[in-house]
PDB file of C-alpha atoms in Angstrom:
ATOM      1  CA  UNK A 157       0.022  -0.161   0.086  1.00 34.00           C
ATOM      2  CA  UNK A 158       2.809   2.684   0.965  1.00 41.00           C
ATOM      3  CA  UNK A 159       4.054   1.968  -2.636  1.00 40.00           C
ATOM      4  CA  UNK A 160       0.866   2.757  -4.238  1.00 41.00           C
ATOM      5  CA  UNK A 161       0.678   6.035  -2.507  1.00 45.00           C
ATOM      6  CA  UNK A 162       4.421   6.635  -3.501  1.00 45.00           C
ATOM      7  CA  UNK A 163       3.633   5.822  -7.158  1.00 46.00           C
ATOM      8  CA  UNK A 164       0.372   7.939  -7.226  1.00 44.00           C
ATOM      9  CA  UNK A 165       2.346  10.920  -5.515  1.00 46.00           C
ATOM     10  CA  UNK A 166       5.037  10.544  -8.382  1.00 46.00           C
ATOM     11  CA  UNK A 167       2.632  10.592 -11.265  1.00 46.00           C
ATOM     12  CA  UNK A 168       0.643  13.435  -9.809  1.00 47.00           C
ATOM     13  CA  UNK A 169       3.952  15.294  -9.383  1.00 46.00           C
ATOM     14  CA  UNK A 170       5.107  14.090 -13.000  1.00 48.00           C
ATOM     15  CA  UNK A 171       1.730  15.611 -14.438  1.00 49.00           C
ATOM     16  CA  UNK A 172       1.972  18.766 -12.227  1.00 51.00           C
ATOM     17  CA  UNK A 173       5.498  19.383 -13.706  1.00 53.00           C
ATOM     18  CA  UNK A 174       4.042  19.157 -17.442  1.00 62.00           C
ATOM     19  CA  UNK A 175       1.560  21.443 -16.651  1.00 65.00           C
ATOM     20  CA  UNK A 176       3.969  23.674 -15.139  1.00 62.00           C
ATOM     21  CA  UNK A 177       6.248  23.486 -18.193  1.00 64.00           C
ATOM     22  CA  UNK A 178       3.449  24.409 -20.500  1.00 63.00           C
ATOM     23  CA  UNK A 179       2.653  27.434 -18.482  1.00 60.00           C
ATOM     24  CA  UNK A 180       5.800  28.511 -18.426  1.00 59.00           C
ATOM     25  CA  UNK A 181       6.398  28.216 -22.050  1.00 60.00           C
ATOM     26  CA  UNK A 182       2.908  30.275 -22.233  1.00 58.00           C
ATOM     27  CA  UNK A 183       4.448  33.028 -19.941  1.00 49.00           C
ATOM     28  CA  UNK A 184       7.921  32.958 -21.918  1.00 54.00           C
ATOM     29  CA  UNK A 185       6.077  33.320 -25.429  1.00 50.00           C
ATOM     30  CA  UNK A 186       3.342  36.059 -23.784  1.00 52.00           C
ATOM     31  CA  UNK A 187       6.470  38.198 -22.533  1.00 42.00           C
ATOM     32  CA  UNK A 188       8.333  37.870 -26.039  1.00 39.00           C
ATOM     33  CA  UNK A 189       5.038  38.665 -27.872  1.00 39.00           C
ATOM     34  CA  UNK A 190       4.610  41.852 -25.596  1.00 39.00           C
ATOM     35  CA  UNK A 191       8.365  42.745 -25.767  1.00 39.00           C
ATOM     36  CA  UNK A 192       8.711  42.277 -29.695  1.00 40.00           C
ATOM     37  CA  UNK A 193       5.411  44.358 -30.204  1.00 37.00           C
ATOM     38  CA  UNK A 194       7.015  47.139 -27.678  1.00 37.00           C
ATOM     39  CA  UNK A 195      10.078  47.061 -29.880  1.00 38.00           C
ATOM     40  CA  UNK A 196       8.127  47.228 -32.877  1.00 39.00           C
ATOM     41  CA  UNK A 197       6.367  50.212 -31.917  1.00 42.00           C
ATOM     42  CA  UNK A 198       9.615  51.991 -30.698  1.00 46.00           C
ATOM     43  CA  UNK A 199      11.305  51.512 -34.107  1.00 75.00           C
ATOM     44  CA  UNK A 200       8.338  52.590 -35.863  1.00 87.00           C
ATOM     45  CA  UNK A 201       8.371  55.717 -33.824  1.00 91.00           C
ATOM     46  CA  UNK A 202      11.402  56.873 -35.438  1.00 94.00           C
ATOM     47  CA  UNK A 203      10.607  56.209 -39.069  1.00 94.00           C
ATOM     48  CA  UNK A 204      10.062  58.914 -41.372  1.00 95.00           C
ATOM     49  CA  UNK A 205      11.408  62.192 -42.360  1.00 96.00           C
ATOM     50  CA  UNK A 206      13.279  64.602 -39.804  1.00 97.00           C
ATOM     51  CA  UNK A 207      15.101  68.045 -40.206  1.00 98.00           C
ATOM     52  CA  UNK A 208      17.083  70.178 -37.757  1.00 98.00           C
ATOM     53  CA  UNK A 209      20.481  71.593 -36.810  1.00 98.00           C
ATOM     54  CA  UNK A 210      23.686  70.381 -35.739  1.00 98.00           C
ATOM     55  CA  UNK A 211      26.405  72.077 -33.396  1.00 98.00           C
ATOM     56  CA  UNK A 212      30.050  71.441 -33.364  1.00 97.00           C
ATOM     57  CA  UNK A 213      31.471  74.235 -30.795  1.00 94.00           C
ATOM     58  CA  UNK A 214      30.990  77.393 -32.778  1.00 94.00           C
ATOM     59  CA  UNK A 215      30.124  75.643 -35.988  1.00 96.00           C
ATOM     60  CA  UNK A 216      26.599  74.879 -37.292  1.00 97.00           C
ATOM     61  CA  UNK A 217      24.428  73.822 -39.972  1.00 97.00           C
ATOM     62  CA  UNK A 218      21.303  71.805 -40.937  1.00 97.00           C
ATOM     63  CA  UNK A 219      20.809  68.111 -40.881  1.00 97.00           C
ATOM     64  CA  UNK A 220      17.978  65.702 -42.580  1.00 97.00           C
ATOM     65  CA  UNK A 221      17.507  62.434 -41.688  1.00 97.00           C
ATOM     66  CA  UNK A 222      15.247  59.718 -43.519  1.00 96.00           C
ATOM     67  CA  UNK A 223      14.579  56.502 -41.475  1.00 96.00           C
ATOM     68  CA  UNK A 224      12.233  53.762 -43.101  1.00 92.00           C
ATOM     69  CA  UNK A 225      11.555  50.258 -42.294  1.00 89.00           C
ATOM     70  CA  UNK A 226      12.769  48.559 -45.490  1.00 87.00           C
ATOM     71  CA  UNK A 227      15.932  50.523 -46.272  1.00 85.00           C
ATOM     72  CA  UNK A 228      18.980  51.630 -44.586  1.00 87.00           C
ATOM     73  CA  UNK A 229      18.360  55.127 -43.725  1.00 95.00           C
ATOM     74  CA  UNK A 230      20.092  58.209 -45.206  1.00 97.00           C
ATOM     75  CA  UNK A 231      21.773  61.702 -43.554  1.00 97.00           C
ATOM     76  CA  UNK A 232      22.532  65.057 -45.209  1.00 97.00           C
ATOM     77  CA  UNK A 233      24.227  67.735 -43.470  1.00 97.00           C
ATOM     78  CA  UNK A 234      24.932  71.331 -44.517  1.00 95.00           C
ATOM     79  CA  UNK A 235      28.182  72.822 -43.613  1.00 94.00           C
ATOM     80  CA  UNK A 236      29.767  69.846 -42.203  1.00 94.00           C
ATOM     81  CA  UNK A 237      33.324  69.031 -43.077  1.00 92.00           C
ATOM     82  CA  UNK A 238      33.735  65.464 -44.610  1.00 94.00           C
ATOM     83  CA  UNK A 239      30.162  65.207 -45.850  1.00 94.00           C
ATOM     84  CA  UNK A 240      29.011  66.330 -49.307  1.00 86.00           C
ATOM     85  CA  UNK A 241      25.617  68.248 -49.726  1.00 75.00           C
ATOM     86  CA  UNK A 242      23.905  64.931 -50.354  1.00 89.00           C
ATOM     87  CA  UNK A 243      22.612  62.057 -48.673  1.00 95.00           C
ATOM     88  CA  UNK A 244      25.247  59.310 -46.944  1.00 96.00           C
ATOM     89  CA  UNK A 245      23.716  56.028 -46.394  1.00 96.00           C
ATOM     90  CA  UNK A 246      23.804  55.220 -42.505  1.00 97.00           C
ATOM     91  CA  UNK A 247      26.176  52.653 -41.539  1.00 96.00           C
ATOM     92  CA  UNK A 248      24.000  51.164 -38.693  1.00 95.00           C
ATOM     93  CA  UNK A 249      20.987  52.143 -36.853  1.00 94.00           C
ATOM     94  CA  UNK A 250      19.482  50.674 -33.756  1.00 94.00           C
ATOM     95  CA  UNK A 251      16.658  51.364 -31.046  1.00 93.00           C
ATOM     96  CA  UNK A 252      17.841  50.651 -27.395  1.00 90.00           C
ATOM     97  CA  UNK A 253      15.922  51.601 -24.296  1.00 83.00           C
ATOM     98  CA  UNK A 254      13.660  54.182 -26.112  1.00 88.00           C
ATOM     99  CA  UNK A 255      16.866  55.534 -27.892  1.00 95.00           C
ATOM    100  CA  UNK A 256      18.059  55.534 -31.410  1.00 96.00           C
ATOM    101  CA  UNK A 257      21.680  55.053 -31.960  1.00 97.00           C
ATOM    102  CA  UNK A 258      23.225  55.641 -35.462  1.00 96.00           C
ATOM    103  CA  UNK A 259      26.653  55.900 -37.157  1.00 97.00           C
ATOM    104  CA  UNK A 260      27.698  57.201 -40.642  1.00 97.00           C
ATOM    105  CA  UNK A 261      31.018  57.565 -42.015  1.00 96.00           C
ATOM    106  CA  UNK A 262      32.380  60.631 -43.670  1.00 95.00           C
ATOM    107  CA  UNK A 263      34.369  61.122 -47.063  1.00 93.00           C
ATOM    108  CA  UNK A 264      37.165  61.205 -44.982  1.00 90.00           C
ATOM    109  CA  UNK A 265      36.443  57.717 -43.259  1.00 92.00           C
ATOM    110  CA  UNK A 266      35.806  59.499 -39.718  1.00 95.00           C
ATOM    111  CA  UNK A 267      32.547  58.339 -38.235  1.00 97.00           C
ATOM    112  CA  UNK A 268      29.888  60.251 -36.718  1.00 97.00           C
ATOM    113  CA  UNK A 269      27.813  58.439 -33.931  1.00 98.00           C
ATOM    114  CA  UNK A 270      25.111  59.566 -32.024  1.00 98.00           C
ATOM    115  CA  UNK A 271      22.359  58.557 -29.734  1.00 98.00           C
ATOM    116  CA  UNK A 272      18.958  60.389 -30.075  1.00 97.00           C
ATOM    117  CA  UNK A 273      15.936  60.436 -27.685  1.00 97.00           C
ATOM    118  CA  UNK A 274      12.441  61.871 -27.854  1.00 95.00           C
ATOM    119  CA  UNK A 275      11.536  65.219 -26.060  1.00 92.00           C
ATOM    120  CA  UNK A 276       7.982  65.478 -24.739  1.00 90.00           C
ATOM    121  CA  UNK A 277       5.419  65.533 -27.067  1.00 86.00           C
ATOM    122  CA  UNK A 278       7.268  62.796 -29.346  1.00 84.00           C
ATOM    123  CA  UNK A 279       7.859  65.158 -32.523  1.00 91.00           C
ATOM    124  CA  UNK A 280      11.430  66.227 -31.363  1.00 96.00           C
ATOM    125  CA  UNK A 281      14.773  64.157 -31.585  1.00 96.00           C
ATOM    126  CA  UNK A 282      17.430  65.614 -29.480  1.00 97.00           C
ATOM    127  CA  UNK A 283      20.811  63.759 -29.696  1.00 97.00           C
ATOM    128  CA  UNK A 284      24.339  63.965 -28.562  1.00 98.00           C
ATOM    129  CA  UNK A 285      27.140  62.569 -30.228  1.00 97.00           C
ATOM    130  CA  UNK A 286      30.965  62.428 -31.370  1.00 98.00           C
ATOM    131  CA  UNK A 287      32.804  63.190 -34.840  1.00 97.00           C
ATOM    132  CA  UNK A 288      36.341  63.514 -35.230  1.00 94.00           C
ATOM    133  CA  UNK A 289      37.181  64.096 -31.253  1.00 94.00           C
ATOM    134  CA  UNK A 290      34.402  66.834 -30.838  1.00 97.00           C
ATOM    135  CA  UNK A 291      31.232  66.499 -29.436  1.00 98.00           C
ATOM    136  CA  UNK A 292      28.097  66.783 -31.450  1.00 98.00           C
ATOM    137  CA  UNK A 293      24.780  68.064 -30.719  1.00 98.00           C
ATOM    138  CA  UNK A 294      21.548  67.475 -32.970  1.00 98.00           C
ATOM    139  CA  UNK A 295      17.951  68.385 -32.773  1.00 98.00           C
ATOM    140  CA  UNK A 296      15.378  67.106 -35.173  1.00 97.00           C
ATOM    141  CA  UNK A 297      12.017  67.949 -35.747  1.00 97.00           C
ATOM    142  CA  UNK A 298       9.513  65.184 -37.419  1.00 95.00           C
ATOM    143  CA  UNK A 299       8.978  66.585 -41.004  1.00 93.00           C
ATOM    144  CA  UNK A 300       6.264  64.336 -42.464  1.00 83.00           C
TER     145      UNK A 300
END
């Protein structure tokens, strides 16, 4: 009789373990889906055309940034050494913790990196970065 009780308890625990495994898988799947939809929503918030200004010390100019879902983004600067007046394809873009990170290489192989965050209201991106050893400040407004 003691053997039957132990077998019953073992079977019951194994059944509970399988139910827990299914429950755990569903929880992980649900968390992954929420995370993916949040990441997609963050990525989507950055998509579009942005225009604004850049500042390095006493120098400044205009900047235009275009981000799309299907193609690499492009950026254009006026009055920035190393960047002509045309579009330059971004080397890398990433969304991390509600920030947009980007890097772009100039004609002289110098890389500009920047991190943008939304200002309150969600229609303005403010960014800080580095270019040729100097700090860069950028402020962009949604133009589409």
